[in-house]
PDB file of C-alpha atoms in Angstrom:
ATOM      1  CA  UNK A   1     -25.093 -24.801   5.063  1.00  0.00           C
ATOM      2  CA  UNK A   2     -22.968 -22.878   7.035  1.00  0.00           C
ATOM      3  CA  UNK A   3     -20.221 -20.273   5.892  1.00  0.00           C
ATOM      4  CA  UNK A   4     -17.033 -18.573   7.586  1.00  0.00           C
ATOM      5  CA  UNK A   5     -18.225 -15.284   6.415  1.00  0.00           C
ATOM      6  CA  UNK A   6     -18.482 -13.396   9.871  1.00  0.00           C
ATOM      7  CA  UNK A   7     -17.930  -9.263   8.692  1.00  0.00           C
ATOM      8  CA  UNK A   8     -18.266  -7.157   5.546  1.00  0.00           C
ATOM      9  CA  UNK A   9     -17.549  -4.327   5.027  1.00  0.00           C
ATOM     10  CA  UNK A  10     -17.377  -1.934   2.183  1.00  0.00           C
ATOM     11  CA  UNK A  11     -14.651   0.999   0.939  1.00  0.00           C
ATOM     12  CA  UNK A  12     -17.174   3.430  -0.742  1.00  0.00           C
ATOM     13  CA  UNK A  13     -13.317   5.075  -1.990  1.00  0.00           C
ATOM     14  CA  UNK A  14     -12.556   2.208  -3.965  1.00  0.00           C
ATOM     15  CA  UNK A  15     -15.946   0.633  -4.861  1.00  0.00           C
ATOM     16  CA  UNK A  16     -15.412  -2.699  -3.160  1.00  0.00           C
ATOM     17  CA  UNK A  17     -16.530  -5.130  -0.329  1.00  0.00           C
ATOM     18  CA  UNK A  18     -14.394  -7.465   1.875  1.00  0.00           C
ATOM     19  CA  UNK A  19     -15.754 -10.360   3.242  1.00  0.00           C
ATOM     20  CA  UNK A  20     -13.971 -11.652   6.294  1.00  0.00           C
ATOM     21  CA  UNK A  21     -13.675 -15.422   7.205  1.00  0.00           C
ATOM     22  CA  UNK A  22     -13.243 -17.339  10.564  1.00  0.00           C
ATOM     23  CA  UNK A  23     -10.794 -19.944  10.696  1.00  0.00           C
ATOM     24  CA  UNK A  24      -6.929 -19.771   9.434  1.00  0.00           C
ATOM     25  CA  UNK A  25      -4.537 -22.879   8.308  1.00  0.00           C
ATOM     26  CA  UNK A  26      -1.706 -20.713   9.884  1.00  0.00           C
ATOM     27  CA  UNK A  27      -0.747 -19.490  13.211  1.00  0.00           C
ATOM     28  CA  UNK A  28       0.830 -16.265  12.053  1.00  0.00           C
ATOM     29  CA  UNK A  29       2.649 -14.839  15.790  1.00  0.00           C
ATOM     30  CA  UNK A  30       1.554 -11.112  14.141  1.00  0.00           C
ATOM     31  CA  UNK A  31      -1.632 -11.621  12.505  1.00  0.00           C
ATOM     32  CA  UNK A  32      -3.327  -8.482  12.451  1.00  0.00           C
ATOM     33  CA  UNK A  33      -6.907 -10.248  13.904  1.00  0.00           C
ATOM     34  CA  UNK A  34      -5.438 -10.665  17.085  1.00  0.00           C
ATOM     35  CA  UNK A  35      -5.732  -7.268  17.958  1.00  0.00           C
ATOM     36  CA  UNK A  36      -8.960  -7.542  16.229  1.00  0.00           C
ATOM     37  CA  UNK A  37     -11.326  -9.658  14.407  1.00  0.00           C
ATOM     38  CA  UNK A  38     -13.341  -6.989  13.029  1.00  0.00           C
ATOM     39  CA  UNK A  39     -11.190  -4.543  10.032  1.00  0.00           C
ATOM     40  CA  UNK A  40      -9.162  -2.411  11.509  1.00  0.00           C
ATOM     41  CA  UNK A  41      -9.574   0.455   9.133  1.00  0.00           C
ATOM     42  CA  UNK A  42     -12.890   0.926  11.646  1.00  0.00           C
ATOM     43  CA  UNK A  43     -12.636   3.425  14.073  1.00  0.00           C
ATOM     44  CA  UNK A  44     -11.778   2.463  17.388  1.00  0.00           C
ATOM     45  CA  UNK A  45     -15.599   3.270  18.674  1.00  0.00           C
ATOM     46  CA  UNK A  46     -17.033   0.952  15.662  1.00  0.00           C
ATOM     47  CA  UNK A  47     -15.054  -1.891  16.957  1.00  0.00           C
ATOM     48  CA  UNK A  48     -15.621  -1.502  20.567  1.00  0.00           C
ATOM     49  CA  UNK A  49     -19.451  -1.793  19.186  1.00  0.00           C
ATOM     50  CA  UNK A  50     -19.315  -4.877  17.161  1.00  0.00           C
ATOM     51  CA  UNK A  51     -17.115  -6.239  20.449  1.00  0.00           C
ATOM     52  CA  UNK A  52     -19.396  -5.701  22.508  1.00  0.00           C
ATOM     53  CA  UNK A  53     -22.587  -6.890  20.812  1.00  0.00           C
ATOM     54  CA  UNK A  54     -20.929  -9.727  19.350  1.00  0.00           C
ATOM     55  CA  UNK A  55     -17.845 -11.440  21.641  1.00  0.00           C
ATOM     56  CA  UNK A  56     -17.732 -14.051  19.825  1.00  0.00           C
ATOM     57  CA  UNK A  57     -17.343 -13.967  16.192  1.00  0.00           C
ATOM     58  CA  UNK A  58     -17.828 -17.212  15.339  1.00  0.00           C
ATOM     59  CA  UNK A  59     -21.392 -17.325  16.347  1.00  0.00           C
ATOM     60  CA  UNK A  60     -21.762 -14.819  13.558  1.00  0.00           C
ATOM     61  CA  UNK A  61     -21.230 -16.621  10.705  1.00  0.00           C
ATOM     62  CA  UNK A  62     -23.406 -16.385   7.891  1.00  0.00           C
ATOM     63  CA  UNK A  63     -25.853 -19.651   6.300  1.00  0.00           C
ATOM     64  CA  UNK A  64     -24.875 -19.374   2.999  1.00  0.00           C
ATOM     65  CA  UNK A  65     -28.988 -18.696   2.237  1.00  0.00           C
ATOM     66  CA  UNK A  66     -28.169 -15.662   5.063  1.00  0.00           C
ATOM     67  CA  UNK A  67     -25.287 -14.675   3.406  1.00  0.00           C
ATOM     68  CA  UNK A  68     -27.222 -14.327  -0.116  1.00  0.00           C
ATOM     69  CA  UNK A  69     -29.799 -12.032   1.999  1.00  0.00           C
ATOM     70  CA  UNK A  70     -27.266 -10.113   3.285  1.00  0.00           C
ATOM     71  CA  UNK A  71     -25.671  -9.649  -0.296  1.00  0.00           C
ATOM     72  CA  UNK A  72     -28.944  -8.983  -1.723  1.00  0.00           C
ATOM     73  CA  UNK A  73     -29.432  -6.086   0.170  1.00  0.00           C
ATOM     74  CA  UNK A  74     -26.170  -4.779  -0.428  1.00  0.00           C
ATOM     75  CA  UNK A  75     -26.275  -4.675  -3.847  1.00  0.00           C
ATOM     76  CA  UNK A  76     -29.834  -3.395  -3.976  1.00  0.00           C
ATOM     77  CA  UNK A  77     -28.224  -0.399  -2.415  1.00  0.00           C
ATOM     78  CA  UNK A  78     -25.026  -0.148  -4.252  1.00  0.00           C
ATOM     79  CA  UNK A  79     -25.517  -1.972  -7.604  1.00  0.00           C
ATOM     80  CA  UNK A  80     -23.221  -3.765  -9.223  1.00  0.00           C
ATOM     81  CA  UNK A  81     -19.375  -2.757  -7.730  1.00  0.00           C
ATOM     82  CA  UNK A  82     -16.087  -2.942  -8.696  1.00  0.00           C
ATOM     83  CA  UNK A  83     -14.187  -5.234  -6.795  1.00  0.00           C
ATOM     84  CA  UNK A  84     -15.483  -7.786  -3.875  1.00  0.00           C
ATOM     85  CA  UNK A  85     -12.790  -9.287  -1.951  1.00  0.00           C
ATOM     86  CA  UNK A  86     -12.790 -13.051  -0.247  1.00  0.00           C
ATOM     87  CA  UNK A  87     -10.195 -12.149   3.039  1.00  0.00           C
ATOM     88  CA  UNK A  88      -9.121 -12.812   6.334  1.00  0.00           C
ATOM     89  CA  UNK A  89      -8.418 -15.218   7.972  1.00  0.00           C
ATOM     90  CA  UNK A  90      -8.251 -18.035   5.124  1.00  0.00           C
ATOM     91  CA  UNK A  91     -11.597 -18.286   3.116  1.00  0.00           C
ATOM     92  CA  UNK A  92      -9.992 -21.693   1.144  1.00  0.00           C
ATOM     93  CA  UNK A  93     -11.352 -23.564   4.490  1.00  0.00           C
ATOM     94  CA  UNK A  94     -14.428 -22.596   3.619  1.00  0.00           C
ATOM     95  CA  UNK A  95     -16.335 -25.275   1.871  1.00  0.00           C
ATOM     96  CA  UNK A  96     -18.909 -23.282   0.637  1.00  0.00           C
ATOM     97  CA  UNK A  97     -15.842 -21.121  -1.361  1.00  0.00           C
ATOM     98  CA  UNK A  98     -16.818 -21.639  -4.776  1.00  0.00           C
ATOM     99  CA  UNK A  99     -20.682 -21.078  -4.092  1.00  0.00           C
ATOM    100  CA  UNK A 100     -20.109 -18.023  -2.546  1.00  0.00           C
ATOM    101  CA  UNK A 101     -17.867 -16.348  -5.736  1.00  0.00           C
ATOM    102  CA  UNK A 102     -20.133 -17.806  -8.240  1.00  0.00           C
ATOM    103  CA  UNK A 103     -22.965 -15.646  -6.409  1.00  0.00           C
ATOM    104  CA  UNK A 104     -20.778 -12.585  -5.962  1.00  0.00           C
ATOM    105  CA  UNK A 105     -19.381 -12.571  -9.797  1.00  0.00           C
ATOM    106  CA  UNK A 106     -23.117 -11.861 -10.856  1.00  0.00           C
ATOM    107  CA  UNK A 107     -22.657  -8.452  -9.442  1.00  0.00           C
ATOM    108  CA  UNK A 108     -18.915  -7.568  -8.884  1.00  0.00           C
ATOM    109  CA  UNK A 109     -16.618  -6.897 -11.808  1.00  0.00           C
ATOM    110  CA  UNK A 110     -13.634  -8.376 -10.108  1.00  0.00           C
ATOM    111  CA  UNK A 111     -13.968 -11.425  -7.632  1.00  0.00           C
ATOM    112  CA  UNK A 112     -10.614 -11.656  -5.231  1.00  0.00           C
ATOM    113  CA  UNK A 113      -8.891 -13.989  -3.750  1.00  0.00           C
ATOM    114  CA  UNK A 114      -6.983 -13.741  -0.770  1.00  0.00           C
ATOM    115  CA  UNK A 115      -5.012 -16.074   0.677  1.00  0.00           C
ATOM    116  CA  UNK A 116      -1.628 -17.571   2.529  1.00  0.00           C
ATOM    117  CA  UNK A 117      -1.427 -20.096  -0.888  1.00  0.00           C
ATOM    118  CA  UNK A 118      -1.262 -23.441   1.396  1.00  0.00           C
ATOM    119  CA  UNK A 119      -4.200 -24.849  -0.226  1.00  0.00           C
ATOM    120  CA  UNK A 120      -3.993 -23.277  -3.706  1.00  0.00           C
ATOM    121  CA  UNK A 121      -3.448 -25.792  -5.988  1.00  0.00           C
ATOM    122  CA  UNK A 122      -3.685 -25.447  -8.981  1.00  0.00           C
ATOM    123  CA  UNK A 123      -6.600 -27.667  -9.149  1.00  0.00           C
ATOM    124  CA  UNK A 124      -8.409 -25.464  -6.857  1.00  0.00           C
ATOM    125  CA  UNK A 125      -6.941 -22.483  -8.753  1.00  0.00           C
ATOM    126  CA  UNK A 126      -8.325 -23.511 -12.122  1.00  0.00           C
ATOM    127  CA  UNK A 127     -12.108 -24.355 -10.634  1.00  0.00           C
ATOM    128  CA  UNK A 128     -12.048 -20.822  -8.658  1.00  0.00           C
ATOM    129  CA  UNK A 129     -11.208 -19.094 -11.917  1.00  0.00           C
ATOM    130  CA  UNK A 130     -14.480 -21.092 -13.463  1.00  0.00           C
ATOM    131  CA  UNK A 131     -16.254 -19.817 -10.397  1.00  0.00           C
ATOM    132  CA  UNK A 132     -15.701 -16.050 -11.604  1.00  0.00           C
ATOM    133  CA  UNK A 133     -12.358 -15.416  -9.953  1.00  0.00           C
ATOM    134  CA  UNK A 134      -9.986 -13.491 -11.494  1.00  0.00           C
ATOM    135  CA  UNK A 135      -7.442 -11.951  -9.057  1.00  0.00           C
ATOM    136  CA  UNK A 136      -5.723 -13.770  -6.371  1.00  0.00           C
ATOM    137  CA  UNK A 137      -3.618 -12.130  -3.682  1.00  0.00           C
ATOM    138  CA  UNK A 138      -1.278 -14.257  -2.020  1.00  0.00           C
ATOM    139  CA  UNK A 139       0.836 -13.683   1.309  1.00  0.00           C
ATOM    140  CA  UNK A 140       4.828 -14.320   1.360  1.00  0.00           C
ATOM    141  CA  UNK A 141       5.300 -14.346   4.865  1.00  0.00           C
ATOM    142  CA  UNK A 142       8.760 -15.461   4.700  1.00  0.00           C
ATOM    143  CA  UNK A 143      11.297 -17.163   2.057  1.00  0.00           C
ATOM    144  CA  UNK A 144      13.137 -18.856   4.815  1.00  0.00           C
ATOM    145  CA  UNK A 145      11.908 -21.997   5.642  1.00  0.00           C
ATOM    146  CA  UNK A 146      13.069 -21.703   8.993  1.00  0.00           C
ATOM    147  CA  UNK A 147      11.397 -18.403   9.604  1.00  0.00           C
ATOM    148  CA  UNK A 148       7.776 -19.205   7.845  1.00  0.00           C
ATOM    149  CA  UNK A 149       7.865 -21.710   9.857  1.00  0.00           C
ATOM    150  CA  UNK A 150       8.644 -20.378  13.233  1.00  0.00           C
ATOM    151  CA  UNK A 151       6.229 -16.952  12.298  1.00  0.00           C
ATOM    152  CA  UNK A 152       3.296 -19.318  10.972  1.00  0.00           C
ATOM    153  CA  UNK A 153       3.959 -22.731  12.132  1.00  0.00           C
ATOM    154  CA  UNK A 154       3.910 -24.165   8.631  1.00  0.00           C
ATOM    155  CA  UNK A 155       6.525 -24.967   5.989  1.00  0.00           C
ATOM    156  CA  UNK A 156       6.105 -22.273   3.086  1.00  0.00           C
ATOM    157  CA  UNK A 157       7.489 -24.962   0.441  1.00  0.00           C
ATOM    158  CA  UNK A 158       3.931 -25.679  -0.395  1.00  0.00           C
ATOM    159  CA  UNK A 159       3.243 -22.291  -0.684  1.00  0.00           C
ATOM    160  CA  UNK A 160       6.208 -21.825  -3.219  1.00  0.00           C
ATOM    161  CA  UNK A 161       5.266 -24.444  -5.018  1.00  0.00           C
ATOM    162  CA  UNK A 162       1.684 -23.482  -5.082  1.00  0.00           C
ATOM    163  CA  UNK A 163       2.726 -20.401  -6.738  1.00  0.00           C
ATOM    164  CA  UNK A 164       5.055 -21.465  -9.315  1.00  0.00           C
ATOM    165  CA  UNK A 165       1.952 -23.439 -10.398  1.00  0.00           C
ATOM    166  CA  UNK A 166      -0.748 -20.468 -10.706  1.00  0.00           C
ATOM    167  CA  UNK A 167       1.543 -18.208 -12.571  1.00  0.00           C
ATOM    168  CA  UNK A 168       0.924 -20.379 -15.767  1.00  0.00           C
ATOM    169  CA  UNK A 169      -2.744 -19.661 -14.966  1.00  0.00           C
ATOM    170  CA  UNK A 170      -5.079 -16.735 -16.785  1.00  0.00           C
ATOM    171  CA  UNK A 171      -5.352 -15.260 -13.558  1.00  0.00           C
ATOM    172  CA  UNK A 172      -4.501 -12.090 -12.367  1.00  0.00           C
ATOM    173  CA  UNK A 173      -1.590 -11.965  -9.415  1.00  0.00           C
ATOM    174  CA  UNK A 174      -0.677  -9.997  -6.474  1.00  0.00           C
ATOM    175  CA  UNK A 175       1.520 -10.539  -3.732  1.00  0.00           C
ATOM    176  CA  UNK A 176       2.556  -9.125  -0.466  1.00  0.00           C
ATOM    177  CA  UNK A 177       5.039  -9.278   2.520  1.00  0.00           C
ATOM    178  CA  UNK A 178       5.022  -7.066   5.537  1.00  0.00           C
ATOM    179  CA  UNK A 179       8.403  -5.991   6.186  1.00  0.00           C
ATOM    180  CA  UNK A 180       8.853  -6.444  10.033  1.00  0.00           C
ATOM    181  CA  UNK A 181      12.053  -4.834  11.104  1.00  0.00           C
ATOM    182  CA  UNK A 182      14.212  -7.938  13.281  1.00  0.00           C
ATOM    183  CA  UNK A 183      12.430 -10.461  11.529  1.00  0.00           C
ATOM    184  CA  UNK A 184      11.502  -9.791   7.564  1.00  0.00           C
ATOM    185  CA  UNK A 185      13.693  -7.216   6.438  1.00  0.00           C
ATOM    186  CA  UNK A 186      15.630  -6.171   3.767  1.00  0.00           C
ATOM    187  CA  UNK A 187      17.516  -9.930   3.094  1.00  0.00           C
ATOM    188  CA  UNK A 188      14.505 -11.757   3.202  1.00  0.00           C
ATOM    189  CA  UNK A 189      12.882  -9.366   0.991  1.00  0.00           C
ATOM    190  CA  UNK A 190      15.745 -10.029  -1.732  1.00  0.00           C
ATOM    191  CA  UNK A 191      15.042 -13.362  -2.042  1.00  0.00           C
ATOM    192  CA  UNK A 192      11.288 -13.153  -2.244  1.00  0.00           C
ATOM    193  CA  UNK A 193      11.999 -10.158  -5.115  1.00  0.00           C
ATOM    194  CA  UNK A 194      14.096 -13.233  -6.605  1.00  0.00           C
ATOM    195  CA  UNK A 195      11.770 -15.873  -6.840  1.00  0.00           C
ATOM    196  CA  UNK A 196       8.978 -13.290  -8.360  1.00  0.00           C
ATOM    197  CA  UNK A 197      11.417 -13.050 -11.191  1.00  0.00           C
ATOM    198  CA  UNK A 198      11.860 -16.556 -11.735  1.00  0.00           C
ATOM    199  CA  UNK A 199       7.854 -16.360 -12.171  1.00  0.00           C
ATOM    200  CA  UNK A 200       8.659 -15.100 -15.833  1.00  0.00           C
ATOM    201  CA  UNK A 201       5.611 -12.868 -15.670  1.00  0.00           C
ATOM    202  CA  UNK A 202       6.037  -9.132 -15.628  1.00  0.00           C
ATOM    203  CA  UNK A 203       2.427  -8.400 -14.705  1.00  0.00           C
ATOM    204  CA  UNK A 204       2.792  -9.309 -11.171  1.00  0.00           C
ATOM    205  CA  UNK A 205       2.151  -6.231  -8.525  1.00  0.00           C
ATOM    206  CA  UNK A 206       4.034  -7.153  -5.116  1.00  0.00           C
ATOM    207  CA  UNK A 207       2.926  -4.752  -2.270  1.00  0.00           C
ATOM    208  CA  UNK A 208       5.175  -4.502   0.864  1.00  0.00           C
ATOM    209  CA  UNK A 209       3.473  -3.578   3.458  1.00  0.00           C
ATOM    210  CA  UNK A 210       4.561  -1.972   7.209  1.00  0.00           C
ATOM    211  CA  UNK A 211       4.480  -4.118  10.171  1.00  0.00           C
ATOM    212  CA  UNK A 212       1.125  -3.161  12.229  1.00  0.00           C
ATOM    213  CA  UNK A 213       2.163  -4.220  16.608  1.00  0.00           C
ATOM    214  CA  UNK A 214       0.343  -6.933  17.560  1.00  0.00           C
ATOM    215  CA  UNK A 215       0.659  -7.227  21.830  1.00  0.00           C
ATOM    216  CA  UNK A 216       2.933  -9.137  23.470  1.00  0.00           C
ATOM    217  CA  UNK A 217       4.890  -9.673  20.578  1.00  0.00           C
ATOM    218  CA  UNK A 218       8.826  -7.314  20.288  1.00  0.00           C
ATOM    219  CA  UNK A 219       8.715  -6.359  16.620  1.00  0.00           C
ATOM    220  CA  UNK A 220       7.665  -2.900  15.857  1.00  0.00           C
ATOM    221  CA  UNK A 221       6.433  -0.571  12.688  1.00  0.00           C
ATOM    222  CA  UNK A 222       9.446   0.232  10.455  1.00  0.00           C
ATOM    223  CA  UNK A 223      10.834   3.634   9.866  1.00  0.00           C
ATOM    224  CA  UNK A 224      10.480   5.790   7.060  1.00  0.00           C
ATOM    225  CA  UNK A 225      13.849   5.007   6.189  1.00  0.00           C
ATOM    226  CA  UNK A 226      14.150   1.076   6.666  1.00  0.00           C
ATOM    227  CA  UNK A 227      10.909   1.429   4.457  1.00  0.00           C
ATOM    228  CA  UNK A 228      12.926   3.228   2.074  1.00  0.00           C
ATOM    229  CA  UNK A 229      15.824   0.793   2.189  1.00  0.00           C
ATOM    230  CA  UNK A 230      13.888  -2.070   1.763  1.00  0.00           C
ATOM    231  CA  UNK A 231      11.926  -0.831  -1.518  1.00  0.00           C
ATOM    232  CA  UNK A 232      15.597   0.119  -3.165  1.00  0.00           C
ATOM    233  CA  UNK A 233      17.197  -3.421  -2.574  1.00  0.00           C
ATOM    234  CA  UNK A 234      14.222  -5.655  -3.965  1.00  0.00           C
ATOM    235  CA  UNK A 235      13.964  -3.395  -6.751  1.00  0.00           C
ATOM    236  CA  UNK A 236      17.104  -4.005  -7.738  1.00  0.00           C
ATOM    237  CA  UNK A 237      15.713  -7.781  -8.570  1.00  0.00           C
ATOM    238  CA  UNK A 238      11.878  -6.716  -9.120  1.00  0.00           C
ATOM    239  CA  UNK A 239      10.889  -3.271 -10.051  1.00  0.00           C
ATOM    240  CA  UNK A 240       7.118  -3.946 -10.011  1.00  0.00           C
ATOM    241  CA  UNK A 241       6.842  -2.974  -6.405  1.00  0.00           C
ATOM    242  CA  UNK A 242       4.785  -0.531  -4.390  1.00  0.00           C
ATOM    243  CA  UNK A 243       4.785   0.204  -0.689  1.00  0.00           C
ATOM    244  CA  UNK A 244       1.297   0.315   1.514  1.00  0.00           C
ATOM    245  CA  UNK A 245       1.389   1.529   4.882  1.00  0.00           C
ATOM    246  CA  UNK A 246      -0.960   0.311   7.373  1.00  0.00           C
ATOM    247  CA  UNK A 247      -2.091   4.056   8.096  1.00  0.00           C
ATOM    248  CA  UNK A 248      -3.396   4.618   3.978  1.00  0.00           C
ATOM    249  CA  UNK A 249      -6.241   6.595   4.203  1.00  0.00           C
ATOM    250  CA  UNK A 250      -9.475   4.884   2.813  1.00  0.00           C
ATOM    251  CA  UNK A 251     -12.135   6.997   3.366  1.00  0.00           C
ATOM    252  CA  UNK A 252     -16.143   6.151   4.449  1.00  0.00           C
ATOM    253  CA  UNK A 253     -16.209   2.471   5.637  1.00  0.00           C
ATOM    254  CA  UNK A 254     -19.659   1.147   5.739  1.00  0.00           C
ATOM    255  CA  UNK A 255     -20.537  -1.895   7.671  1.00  0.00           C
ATOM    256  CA  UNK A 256     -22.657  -4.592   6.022  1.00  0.00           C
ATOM    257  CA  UNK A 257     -22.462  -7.450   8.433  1.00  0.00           C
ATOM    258  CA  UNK A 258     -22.893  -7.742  11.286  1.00  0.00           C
ATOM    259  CA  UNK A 259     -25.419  -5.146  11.870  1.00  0.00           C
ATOM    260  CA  UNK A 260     -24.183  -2.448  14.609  1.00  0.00           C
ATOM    261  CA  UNK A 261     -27.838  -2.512  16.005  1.00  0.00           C
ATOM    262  CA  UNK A 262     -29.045  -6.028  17.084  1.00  0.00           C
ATOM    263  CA  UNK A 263     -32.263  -6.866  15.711  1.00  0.00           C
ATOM    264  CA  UNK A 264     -31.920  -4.783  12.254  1.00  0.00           C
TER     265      UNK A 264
END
């Protein structure tokens, strides 16, 4: 059966792999894989490579019996780790989900979840936790309806909803927002810092991060300042926020899949 995995990679720094997978429920106008689909931590060179050798990502993905091969390795070399993380674009699509973090929980302290919380019920929330997740990231791309909807294409009521629902859940939470100056900015970022609050869980880490250009669209990176600005007004609602710039060092990336030789 095939998977959406397409690329891992893995932060020696922090002792954990991401898994990348194809296909998104969203249309997000500044999604970072449009200027790539491979992580963009790489160095410019690394992606070039994997561009080259492999134009189309898609035709990447991993059988989930591949994908075990490909773990197997991995962990051969690096033992058990610390942290494997299920990314970008959406890995909910992927029907062969809870498979795939049953195998990885074997071998990885801390199974994670990201996701843009359309399709994380808490249904699906309760089986994933049986599965051997226990940390979920979820995206806020917007609090106004309007906005989500003209940035994504979707409603985010679902999303809300979705959320309110998981917080009741023995499940470790994140979120984050990218603060995109003209679009998300320090308003929209109240009201998000709101509705955290009227979680009624105080173990919630929110990370805002800095807008990274995507071509062709107007918005640009923030300042240090509107950066600034924006972390003292939503902590006036929430305190238990941090800020992540796109640009945070993290150190030796190793890629797992797909190979940067063909034929190895």
């Amino acid at each position: 059966m095939l998977t959406n995995v397409y690329h891992i990679i893995y932060f020696k720094k922090f002792d954990l792999a991401y898994l990348f997978f194809h296909g998104c429920n969203f249309q997000c106008r500044g999604c970072i894989l449009k200027n790539t689909p491979w992580d963009y931590h790489l160095s410019p060179e690394v992606r070039s490579t994997l561009s080259s050798l492999y134009p189309d990502p898609e035709k990447v993905r991993l059988t989930f019996k591949k994908f075990k091969e490909v773990m197997d390795s991995f962990y051969k070399a690096h033992g058990t780790i610390e942290r494997v993380a299920l990314g970008g674009a959406e890995p909910l699509l992927d029907r062969q989900l809870l498979n795939i973090a049953s195998f990885l929980k074997e071998r990885s302290r801390n199974v994670m979840l990201l996701t843009n919380g359309f399709l994380l019920t808490r249904d699906v929330a309760e089986e994933l936790i049986r599965r051997g997740v226990n940390e979920v990231t979820v995206s806020i791309k917007a609090y106004s309806e309007s906005k989500h909807v003209f940035y994504t294409s979707v409603s985010n009521r679902r999303v809300i909803e979705n959320l309110k629902a998981i917080s009741r859940l023995p499940i470790k939470i994140y979120l984050e927002t990218v603060l995109i100056p003209g679009f998300v900015e320090e308003d929209e970022l109240e009201q998000i810092a709101m509705l955290i609050r009227s979680l009624g869980r105080d173990d919630i880490v929110w990370t805002i991060n800095d807008y990274y250009p995507v071509k062709g669209l107007p918005w640009r990176r923030p300042t240090r300042e509107e950066v600034t600005r924006a972390i003292d007004a939503v902590r006036r609602y929430y305190d238990k926020v941090v800020f992540l710039p796109t640009t945070y060092p993290v150190g030796e990336i190793e890629v797992v899949y797909p190979p940067l030789r063909q034929g190895t």
